[in-house]
Amino acid sequence: MVNVPGKNSRVVTINPVTRIEGHAKITVQLDDKGNVKETYFHVNEFRGFEKFCEGRLFTEMPSITPRICGICPVSHAVSSAKAGEMIMKITPPRAGQLVRRLIHLGQVISSHALSFFHLSSPDLLLGWDADPATRNILGVAAQFPDLAKRGIRLRKFSQEISERITGKKIHAVGIIAGGMLTPLTEDHRKGLLAWMPEVFETTRMGLDLFRRYCDEHAEEVKFFDDVRTLYLGTVAQDGAHELYDGKLRFVDADGKILADQLDPARYLEFIAEKPVEWSYLKYPFYKPLGEKNGIYRVGPLARLNVASRMKTPLAQKEFERFRAMGQGSLVHSTFQYHYARLIEILSSLEEAEIILKDPEVTSADTWSKGVRNQAEGIGCSESPRGTLFHHYTTNEHGSLTAVNLLIATGQNNPSMNRSLFETAKKVLKGSDIQEGALNRMEGAIRCYDPCLSCSTHAIGTMPMLIEIFNASGKLVRVLKR
Amino acid sequence: MTMRSLIIGYGNPSRGDDAAGIEIALAVEKLHLPDVEVRTCQQLGLELAEEFVHYEQVVLADASANGPEVFLENIDTRSENGSLQSHHLDAKLLARTASRLYGSQARVYLCTVLGENFEFGFGLDSQVKGRVREAVSRITGLLTEGVPHA
């Protein structure tokens, strides 16, 4: 429980935000009556990849850029490899594409499983006001051991996809411009297929849990906002949900398609970024509508709002239930990011099973060779958190002269701040601030499953720093725990 | 009669002496001791906990930034200590999870060697190489005689 003492208290800070990937803090400014006046989601870490990769060879980037993150390294490797393929003007062989799709799907499953079962289920199962010391996966394991084990094994399966293909669970090697260095063996193919019944069942349990939670805690769900934004995701030619190799689609808050089947190489025509003073994350926006009206979201919720359909039958059924919540329009509730995430686990499993049954997936022909044929390359894929762009410019030797990485979480930055503000207004009333209220604010951020770096953070213990400023902005007191 | 044993060496091989845990595990592997399996990984994860049920003893080997030069001790799985991060957890928590969530009866040991240099780069400091040899000797005693060599 946190009290903000004194009638001059005006600012509440949550530092760090827990159970997310990376480091961030939240600042809330209160007015004279103790109501929320403004909120800020500060990303206070700086990575610098765009700068220190200058001078490296573009062919090195699929090995370097996965180090940006320990949760979505495959997405970086895939987008990087695709940028390299554009520079070389080559296309991987079909087997290489299949194996790359498979490892990409594995990562989506891994990341989404971590987000739901490890980071978010503690709030759903133990309660938002539960003791922070046990409000984590270990607390879930103590009370719901079967679910905890299943969540752990779902993640284990998806890591095994990477390990069986590349030899490593994290920061896989072998995703290269041109395809995949190593093929999938027949033994590994069978080994992965053997997992399928279990992981489908685990996903079903997750879906049932989430739906039950929403039914039984409708009032709690209302603490999280409906943010009407634009949405961006990649889709297949027929508008189907597509994570690996789609074209860009923007839709507005009513579901009207604003731009469709855009080549990701044209992303700068449609996306601009604005820096802000309080965070290292910038504010991207949809250029044709400007800063104020161009805020868009990416990630699972966005992808299911832009897609016309899912590619696989089980996921399609869930997609129809999901979209029905919008009652003819889109689903704007930030809390439903969790539902969308579970649907994507399901669709990824279905698609992975199809790939594993494809006779060509074990072919040894997984890699095309090439050389630099043009200066510029842009690679795009849907990382677990949203659309990811790698944009490289090279000199005649293939050394990078410029690198631009547009990361999914950065594109959600304006919306995360907005969601935080809306949730804070509902849960913070007056000067007696309860710990559960702060957790709900963190929960608003957690819906987006932001990935702020490859850093980790403490779960269960919540170090907190509260800085109290008077009306003149002078720091008058500091509370720590 | 030897016990079924698992040695897990973990650390970042591109951060100097952080590779010590992995080097310990690989050195034990070369001894080809009966009923001993060896794994290496970059960090411990909850996914490893269920493996413990297949063994009678587990040794987790790592580098340390402080503490004794060579340390080998049984982990008390009843203890509430331990730290959990979203990417990895420490040895004590892994042992506790294996015991409580999976009912593992394995005796779990933590073996650490003091590192001198954790900067980017490959290869162990010469002092650390000596500590690794000492750690391997102690672990070998544990595996062959049930008692860690002093």
XYZ file of C-alpha atoms in Angstrom:
631
model
C 0.000 0.000 0.000
C 1.315 3.436 -0.795
C 0.182 6.628 0.829
C 1.046 9.978 -0.582
C 1.144 12.068 2.576
C 0.552 15.750 2.928
C -1.904 18.012 1.227
C 0.796 19.424 -1.041
C 1.359 16.043 -2.687
C 0.980 16.432 -6.417
C 3.038 13.760 -8.188
C 2.986 9.968 -7.854
C 5.739 7.936 -9.452
C 5.846 4.198 -10.068
C 9.428 3.131 -10.669
C 10.023 0.574 -12.020
C 6.929 -0.660 -13.822
C 6.848 -4.401 -13.031
C 6.155 -7.480 -15.127
C 7.034 -5.886 -18.456
C 10.093 -6.357 -20.641
C 12.514 -3.529 -19.970
C 12.746 -0.469 -17.764
C 10.173 2.269 -17.424
C 8.551 4.452 -14.853
C 5.169 6.093 -14.551
C 4.570 9.602 -13.290
C 1.123 10.824 -12.356
C 0.378 14.481 -11.718
C -2.584 15.162 -9.487
C -4.588 18.361 -9.230
C -5.573 20.155 -6.008
C -8.395 17.722 -5.380
C -6.209 14.643 -5.836
C -7.653 13.793 -9.236
C -5.429 12.787 -12.130
C -4.330 15.745 -14.185
C -1.708 14.093 -16.422
C 0.256 10.849 -16.721
C 3.584 9.984 -18.329
C 5.061 6.638 -19.290
C 8.817 7.235 -19.239
C 11.112 4.866 -21.070
C 14.395 5.634 -19.455
C 16.789 3.362 -21.238
C 18.736 4.119 -24.359
C 20.014 1.369 -26.667
C 21.719 3.099 -29.570
C 21.695 0.220 -32.097
C 20.852 2.557 -34.956
C 24.063 4.460 -34.359
C 26.621 1.853 -33.425
C 25.652 -0.433 -36.298
C 26.822 2.171 -38.785
C 29.936 0.856 -40.445
C 28.986 -2.822 -39.972
C 28.262 -5.001 -42.973
C 24.556 -5.412 -43.696
C 25.059 -9.184 -43.715
C 26.063 -9.041 -40.043
C 22.830 -7.435 -38.959
C 20.717 -10.611 -38.622
C 23.274 -11.642 -35.976
C 23.653 -8.240 -34.305
C 20.081 -6.976 -34.111
C 18.628 -9.996 -32.277
C 20.699 -8.742 -29.341
C 18.236 -5.886 -29.082
C 15.916 -8.246 -27.284
C 15.853 -11.612 -25.565
C 12.129 -12.118 -26.142
C 11.707 -11.212 -29.798
C 15.186 -11.771 -31.283
C 13.791 -13.845 -34.145
C 11.628 -10.953 -35.345
C 14.679 -8.732 -35.529
C 16.653 -11.412 -37.323
C 13.826 -12.010 -39.809
C 13.241 -8.318 -40.568
C 16.982 -7.813 -40.815
C 17.414 -10.764 -43.156
C 14.599 -9.466 -45.344
C 16.265 -6.050 -45.549
C 19.450 -7.805 -46.635
C 17.525 -9.778 -49.262
C 16.182 -6.544 -50.698
C 19.751 -5.199 -50.915
C 20.867 -8.399 -52.639
C 17.655 -8.734 -54.683
C 17.279 -12.399 -53.805
C 14.523 -14.577 -52.420
C 15.105 -17.571 -50.150
C 14.112 -21.021 -51.449
C 10.733 -22.327 -50.355
C 12.201 -24.613 -47.706
C 14.110 -21.705 -46.207
C 10.925 -19.655 -46.119
C 9.047 -22.501 -44.430
C 11.683 -22.986 -41.738
C 11.934 -19.249 -41.201
C 8.175 -18.969 -40.876
C 8.229 -21.824 -38.398
C 10.843 -20.268 -36.157
C 9.034 -16.929 -36.397
C 5.773 -18.534 -35.306
C 7.641 -20.219 -32.468
C 8.782 -16.896 -31.209
C 5.283 -15.413 -31.358
C 4.021 -18.344 -29.312
C 6.896 -18.005 -26.833
C 6.464 -14.291 -26.349
C 2.681 -14.384 -26.104
C 2.857 -17.324 -23.676
C 5.277 -15.418 -21.471
C 3.072 -12.347 -21.569
C -0.148 -14.131 -20.703
C 0.823 -16.992 -18.432
C 3.838 -15.516 -16.689
C 3.323 -11.762 -16.611
C -0.436 -11.191 -16.747
C -2.171 -14.283 -15.354
C -1.088 -13.427 -11.779
C -3.396 -10.421 -11.842
C -6.268 -12.411 -13.310
C -5.907 -15.443 -11.057
C -4.646 -13.945 -7.801
C -6.266 -10.541 -8.042
C -5.053 -7.047 -8.734
C -4.861 -6.336 -5.017
C -2.945 -9.496 -4.080
C 0.352 -9.241 -2.225
C 2.998 -8.144 -4.755
C 5.469 -10.596 -3.221
C 3.393 -13.508 -4.518
C 1.572 -11.873 -7.406
C 3.795 -13.580 -9.984
C 4.163 -16.878 -11.816
C 5.385 -18.572 -8.639
C 2.314 -17.410 -6.798
C 0.209 -18.808 -9.635
C 2.192 -22.048 -9.419
C 1.395 -22.357 -5.716
C -2.365 -22.054 -6.231
C -2.849 -23.268 -9.803
C 0.017 -25.725 -10.356
C -1.432 -27.454 -13.395
C -1.993 -24.206 -15.256
C 1.449 -22.925 -14.286
C 3.119 -26.102 -15.536
C 1.212 -25.930 -18.770
C 2.143 -22.297 -19.307
C 5.789 -23.122 -18.666
C 5.666 -26.067 -21.083
C 3.974 -24.006 -23.791
C 6.930 -21.670 -23.653
C 9.312 -24.618 -23.571
C 7.756 -25.998 -26.770
C 8.186 -22.719 -28.599
C 11.787 -22.368 -27.444
C 12.376 -25.900 -28.646
C 11.382 -24.847 -32.168
C 14.302 -22.431 -32.146
C 16.640 -24.909 -30.490
C 15.821 -27.761 -32.851
C 16.329 -25.582 -35.905
C 19.293 -23.454 -34.876
C 20.744 -25.103 -31.774
C 19.858 -22.180 -29.509
C 16.719 -21.254 -27.576
C 17.466 -17.563 -27.459
C 19.391 -15.371 -29.911
C 19.212 -18.050 -32.550
C 21.924 -18.075 -35.160
C 21.423 -19.098 -38.751
C 18.687 -16.698 -39.828
C 20.542 -14.970 -42.636
C 19.932 -12.826 -45.664
C 19.120 -15.504 -48.211
C 17.272 -17.933 -45.990
C 18.247 -20.275 -43.186
C 21.713 -21.742 -42.680
C 20.452 -25.019 -41.257
C 17.483 -27.111 -42.383
C 14.988 -28.847 -40.128
C 15.774 -32.540 -39.725
C 13.139 -35.258 -39.924
C 13.728 -36.242 -36.290
C 13.208 -32.680 -35.129
C 10.143 -32.313 -37.299
C 8.561 -35.362 -35.675
C 9.679 -34.228 -32.242
C 7.906 -30.900 -32.642
C 4.736 -32.451 -34.057
C 4.510 -34.696 -31.003
C 3.950 -31.608 -28.843
C 0.884 -30.433 -30.703
C -1.976 -32.016 -28.733
C -0.628 -30.686 -25.456
C 0.038 -27.132 -26.578
C -3.332 -26.825 -28.276
C -4.973 -27.903 -25.029
C -2.952 -25.391 -23.017
C -4.017 -22.598 -25.342
C -7.625 -23.696 -25.003
C -7.256 -23.480 -21.215
C -5.833 -19.986 -21.537
C -8.750 -18.883 -23.710
C -11.278 -20.369 -21.290
C -9.556 -18.687 -18.354
C -9.604 -15.310 -20.021
C -13.209 -15.504 -21.119
C -14.271 -16.631 -17.664
C -12.356 -13.756 -16.116
C -14.078 -11.198 -18.360
C -17.488 -12.696 -17.564
C -16.913 -12.778 -13.815
C -15.024 -9.498 -13.475
C -16.733 -7.211 -15.953
C -16.454 -4.284 -13.551
C -12.712 -4.836 -13.201
C -12.263 -4.928 -16.973
C -13.884 -1.491 -17.151
C -10.881 -0.011 -15.320
C -9.066 -0.458 -18.613
C -9.849 1.953 -21.336
C -11.421 1.895 -24.735
C -8.986 3.902 -26.797
C -10.283 4.716 -30.264
C -7.216 4.799 -32.490
C -6.173 3.841 -35.963
C -4.679 0.372 -36.354
C -1.774 -0.999 -38.378
C -0.905 -4.577 -39.220
C 0.274 -6.691 -42.127
C -2.187 -8.802 -44.065
C -2.074 -11.335 -46.855
C -3.301 -10.516 -50.357
C -6.862 -11.411 -49.431
C -6.720 -9.495 -46.149
C -6.079 -12.536 -43.979
C -4.040 -12.226 -40.774
C -0.369 -12.572 -41.734
C 2.640 -12.349 -39.424
C 5.611 -13.152 -41.617
C 5.318 -11.671 -45.092
C 2.278 -9.448 -45.459
C 1.573 -5.990 -46.800
C 0.644 -3.021 -44.627
C -2.966 -2.138 -43.885
C -4.112 0.911 -41.911
C -7.703 1.130 -40.704
C -9.444 3.940 -38.845
C -11.335 3.646 -35.559
C -14.513 2.656 -37.386
C -12.768 -0.076 -39.346
C -12.616 1.825 -42.610
C -9.513 0.892 -44.576
C -7.333 3.979 -44.998
C -4.487 2.328 -46.897
C -4.105 -1.258 -48.005
C -1.623 -3.669 -49.546
C 1.189 -1.171 -49.031
C 4.682 -2.404 -49.713
C 6.457 -2.084 -46.349
C 9.341 -0.457 -48.215
C 7.089 2.609 -48.485
C 6.611 2.905 -44.724
C 8.159 6.367 -44.499
C 5.442 7.729 -46.755
C 2.896 6.813 -44.086
C 4.663 6.883 -40.738
C 6.436 9.818 -39.093
C 7.894 10.106 -35.587
C 7.926 12.940 -33.092
C 10.375 12.999 -30.153
C 9.070 13.841 -26.650
C 10.950 15.335 -23.705
C 10.087 12.801 -21.055
C 11.003 9.533 -22.767
C 13.520 7.895 -25.062
C 10.586 6.414 -26.996
C 9.266 8.672 -29.743
C 5.647 9.309 -30.777
C 4.986 7.788 -34.237
C 1.826 8.720 -36.129
C 0.058 8.051 -39.435
C 1.361 10.876 -41.603
C -1.676 11.576 -43.822
C -3.763 12.409 -40.736
C -1.076 14.294 -38.805
C 0.147 14.120 -35.206
C -3.156 14.738 -33.492
C -5.421 12.405 -35.486
C -2.825 9.898 -36.668
C -2.213 7.907 -33.471
C -2.314 4.223 -34.321
C -1.814 0.955 -32.469
C 0.027 -2.199 -33.476
C 0.251 -5.683 -32.029
C -2.295 -8.435 -31.448
C -5.322 -6.177 -30.934
C -4.422 -4.134 -33.989
C -3.742 -7.179 -36.139
C -7.125 -8.676 -35.342
C -8.779 -5.338 -36.052
C -7.141 -4.910 -39.452
C -7.467 -8.516 -40.619
C -10.444 -9.601 -42.697
C -10.124 -13.178 -41.452
C -7.739 -15.704 -39.921
C -6.030 -18.329 -42.087
C -6.797 -21.278 -39.851
C -10.130 -22.726 -38.686
C -9.820 -22.756 -34.888
C -8.413 -19.262 -34.809
C -11.129 -18.109 -37.218
C -13.831 -19.202 -34.756
C -12.185 -17.248 -31.969
C -11.666 -14.292 -34.306
C -15.395 -14.178 -34.980
C -16.113 -14.170 -31.232
C -13.517 -11.462 -30.751
C -14.887 -9.198 -33.483
C -18.447 -9.745 -32.239
C -17.432 -7.811 -29.115
C -17.096 -4.748 -31.308
C -20.783 -5.045 -32.226
C -20.265 -4.226 -35.852
C -17.230 -2.041 -35.279
C -13.726 -2.743 -34.039
C -12.606 -3.887 -30.602
C -11.005 -0.917 -28.854
C -10.760 -2.209 -25.304
C -7.086 -2.292 -24.381
C -7.739 -5.219 -22.054
C -8.662 -7.341 -25.075
C -5.036 -7.310 -26.159
C -4.841 -10.392 -23.930
C -7.622 -12.143 -25.860
C -6.067 -11.226 -29.185
C -2.748 -12.578 -27.945
C -4.285 -15.931 -27.088
C -5.982 -16.109 -30.493
C -2.616 -15.497 -32.097
C -1.064 -18.326 -30.082
C -3.812 -20.552 -31.453
C -3.369 -19.405 -35.056
C 0.405 -19.739 -34.774
C 0.088 -23.303 -33.516
C -2.273 -24.181 -36.359
C 0.045 -22.651 -38.920
C 3.116 -24.303 -37.361
C 1.391 -27.683 -37.600
C 0.658 -27.108 -41.287
C 4.290 -26.224 -41.934
C 5.555 -29.246 -40.008
C 3.396 -31.482 -42.203
C 4.649 -29.870 -45.422
C 6.912 -32.436 -47.180
C 9.311 -29.710 -48.252
C 10.053 -28.409 -44.767
C 12.973 -30.814 -44.280
C 14.579 -30.046 -47.633
C 18.248 -29.108 -47.410
C 17.777 -26.299 -49.931
C 17.247 -23.492 -47.441
C 19.582 -20.753 -48.552
C 20.160 -18.542 -51.609
C 23.469 -16.762 -52.044
C 23.792 -13.227 -53.298
C 25.782 -10.024 -53.286
C 24.914 -6.387 -52.800
C 22.889 -5.176 -55.771
C 21.420 -1.958 -54.458
C 22.073 0.451 -51.633
C 18.875 0.304 -49.670
C 16.893 -2.481 -48.029
C 13.767 -2.487 -45.882
C 12.579 -5.600 -44.099
C 9.296 -5.918 -42.241
C 7.603 -8.599 -40.175
C 5.034 -8.720 -37.411
C 6.902 -9.178 -34.175
C 4.809 -10.363 -31.214
C 4.202 -6.753 -30.199
C 3.519 -5.323 -33.629
C 4.910 -4.274 -36.977
C 8.669 -4.108 -37.052
C 10.764 -2.357 -39.688
C 14.499 -2.623 -40.350
C 15.738 -0.041 -42.844
C 19.369 -0.129 -44.001
C 21.355 2.049 -46.336
C 24.727 0.793 -47.500
C 27.760 2.061 -49.376
C 29.376 0.267 -52.310
C 31.173 -2.108 -49.916
C 27.972 -3.170 -48.181
C 28.813 -1.233 -45.013
C 25.886 0.455 -43.333
C 25.757 4.220 -43.663
C 22.354 4.577 -42.016
C 20.088 2.358 -39.937
C 16.493 3.043 -38.940
C 14.654 0.605 -36.716
C 10.972 1.253 -36.170
C 10.090 -0.954 -33.248
C 6.575 -2.115 -32.466
C 6.489 -0.886 -28.890
C 7.541 2.576 -30.006
C 4.514 2.735 -32.272
C 2.274 1.981 -29.314
C 3.905 4.641 -27.183
C 1.265 7.361 -27.634
C -1.514 4.867 -26.966
C 0.224 3.448 -23.901
C 0.367 6.939 -22.483
C -3.276 7.441 -23.323
C -4.325 4.132 -21.781
C -2.335 4.948 -18.680
C -4.090 8.296 -18.359
C -7.560 6.796 -18.766
C -6.890 4.023 -16.249
C -5.247 6.371 -13.756
C -8.323 8.631 -13.829
C -10.498 5.710 -12.833
C -8.340 4.165 -10.124
C -6.684 7.140 -8.434
C -9.041 9.138 -6.319
C -7.851 11.489 -3.607
C -4.643 11.152 -1.653
C -4.993 7.621 -0.260
C -3.358 5.639 -3.036
C -3.641 1.877 -2.675
C -1.082 -0.523 -4.095
C -3.764 -2.269 -6.134
C -4.522 0.987 -7.932
C -0.885 1.312 -8.922
C -0.918 -2.306 -10.110
C -3.938 -1.595 -12.302
C -2.061 1.294 -13.863
C 0.851 -1.002 -14.537
C -1.704 -3.477 -15.866
C -2.816 -0.950 -18.478
C 0.753 -0.891 -19.754
C 1.047 -4.665 -19.424
C -1.880 -5.127 -21.835
C 0.404 -3.866 -24.585
C 3.153 -6.274 -23.486
C 5.759 -3.619 -24.234
C 9.302 -4.686 -24.911
C 11.504 -1.806 -23.906
C 14.771 -3.639 -24.232
C 16.224 -7.010 -23.568
C 16.632 -6.103 -19.907
C 14.858 -7.831 -17.131
C 13.131 -6.614 -14.072
C 12.136 -7.865 -10.658
C 8.882 -9.759 -10.249
C 7.123 -10.007 -6.917
C 9.102 -7.386 -5.090
C 8.206 -3.946 -6.291
C 10.841 -1.375 -5.584
C 9.109 1.966 -5.618
C 10.278 5.524 -5.547
C 7.750 8.275 -4.857
C 8.782 11.848 -5.409
C 6.418 14.476 -4.060
C 6.506 17.932 -5.548
C 4.710 21.009 -4.241
C 2.583 23.247 -6.431
C 5.717 25.148 -7.462
C 7.342 21.963 -8.733
C 9.840 21.780 -5.859
C 10.720 18.322 -4.587
C 9.571 18.269 -0.967
C 9.701 14.593 -0.058
C 10.981 11.243 -1.288
C 9.537 7.892 -0.231
C 11.274 4.629 -1.062
C 10.579 0.950 -0.662
C 26.193 -47.284 -7.040
C 26.256 -43.914 -8.783
C 23.346 -41.539 -8.720
C 21.678 -40.270 -11.850
C 23.044 -36.770 -12.055
C 22.526 -33.671 -14.138
C 25.085 -30.893 -14.437
C 23.830 -27.591 -15.812
C 26.503 -25.006 -16.585
C 25.165 -21.563 -17.433
C 26.458 -18.133 -18.331
C 27.271 -15.841 -21.211
C 30.254 -17.213 -23.123
C 30.957 -13.814 -24.705
C 31.408 -12.050 -21.356
C 34.797 -13.311 -20.211
C 34.639 -15.251 -16.956
C 30.859 -15.496 -17.123
C 31.593 -18.581 -19.220
C 33.035 -20.348 -16.172
C 29.842 -22.266 -15.428
C 29.712 -23.568 -18.980
C 33.414 -24.496 -18.866
C 32.851 -26.453 -15.658
C 30.015 -28.402 -17.263
C 31.977 -29.128 -20.429
C 34.988 -30.292 -18.417
C 32.778 -32.705 -16.468
C 31.287 -33.942 -19.719
C 34.750 -34.867 -21.004
C 35.214 -37.202 -18.040
C 32.431 -39.455 -19.377
C 31.277 -40.350 -15.906
C 28.507 -42.962 -15.706
C 24.922 -41.750 -15.217
C 25.918 -38.127 -15.639
C 24.236 -35.829 -18.146
C 25.517 -32.390 -18.920
C 23.675 -29.358 -20.260
C 24.801 -25.830 -20.962
C 22.680 -22.728 -21.408
C 22.904 -18.981 -21.227
C 20.568 -18.595 -18.291
C 18.350 -20.639 -16.031
C 14.667 -20.687 -16.859
C 11.565 -22.150 -15.273
C 11.441 -24.630 -18.140
C 14.388 -26.492 -16.609
C 12.608 -27.262 -13.354
C 10.637 -30.224 -14.637
C 13.851 -31.917 -15.774
C 14.954 -32.379 -12.163
C 12.480 -35.193 -11.514
C 14.546 -37.509 -13.725
C 17.660 -37.194 -11.562
C 18.800 -37.908 -8.048
C 21.147 -34.993 -7.938
C 21.566 -31.806 -9.908
C 24.541 -29.447 -9.923
C 24.058 -25.890 -11.177
C 27.386 -24.292 -12.138
C 27.896 -20.573 -12.623
C 30.396 -17.758 -12.276
C 30.056 -15.312 -9.410
C 31.080 -11.696 -9.101
C 31.830 -11.978 -5.387
C 32.170 -14.572 -2.649
C 34.540 -17.512 -2.280
C 36.842 -18.535 -5.082
C 35.169 -21.932 -5.349
C 31.857 -22.736 -3.756
C 29.863 -25.963 -3.785
C 26.952 -26.401 -1.480
C 23.593 -28.094 -1.251
C 20.618 -25.796 -1.835
C 17.904 -25.939 0.805
C 14.718 -26.165 -1.260
C 12.622 -25.321 1.781
C 14.111 -21.847 1.868
C 11.994 -18.956 0.582
C 15.042 -17.136 -0.765
C 15.716 -16.564 -4.405
C 15.121 -14.038 -7.135
C 12.955 -14.171 -10.210
C 13.308 -12.056 -13.300
C 11.117 -12.317 -16.353
C 13.938 -13.871 -18.400
C 15.666 -15.998 -15.811
C 15.683 -17.029 -12.208
C 18.452 -17.893 -9.789
C 19.538 -21.362 -8.758
C 17.729 -21.333 -5.418
C 14.410 -20.475 -6.962
C 14.844 -23.030 -9.698
C 15.566 -25.708 -7.107
C 12.572 -24.666 -5.041
C 10.295 -24.670 -8.095
C 11.498 -28.125 -9.084
C 10.728 -29.397 -5.598
C 7.388 -27.685 -5.002
C 5.846 -27.619 -8.437
C 7.186 -30.902 -9.813
C 7.817 -32.885 -6.641
C 11.475 -33.378 -7.480
C 13.409 -35.297 -4.832
C 16.788 -34.466 -6.370
C 19.478 -33.014 -4.152
C 20.428 -29.756 -5.792
C 23.844 -28.175 -5.490
C 25.068 -24.771 -6.476
C 28.648 -24.517 -7.651
C 30.174 -21.114 -8.323
C 33.638 -19.868 -9.133
C 34.702 -16.291 -8.573
C 35.215 -14.425 -11.845
C 37.788 -11.689 -12.382
C 36.664 -10.173 -15.652
C 33.148 -9.922 -17.091
C 33.872 -7.612 -19.999
C 33.048 -8.495 -23.600
C 35.398 -11.117 -24.917
C 36.103 -14.813 -24.961
C 38.286 -16.918 -22.699
C 38.748 -17.241 -18.944
C 41.191 -15.350 -16.774
C 44.133 -17.608 -15.809
C 43.157 -17.545 -12.127
C 39.617 -18.512 -13.019
C 40.865 -21.441 -15.076
C 42.473 -22.783 -11.931
C 39.234 -22.289 -9.992
C 37.320 -24.122 -12.692
C 39.667 -27.082 -12.320
C 39.106 -27.023 -8.576
C 35.345 -26.873 -9.065
C 35.441 -29.807 -11.458
C 37.446 -31.800 -8.910
C 34.885 -31.135 -6.206
C 31.978 -31.966 -8.455
C 33.682 -35.173 -9.549
C 34.003 -36.184 -5.919
C 30.334 -35.518 -5.438
C 29.380 -37.534 -8.478
C 31.646 -40.503 -7.793
C 31.674 -40.701 -4.015
C 28.621 -38.712 -3.021
C 30.845 -36.258 -1.203
C 32.285 -33.097 -2.708
C 36.070 -33.060 -2.513
C 37.292 -30.207 -0.326
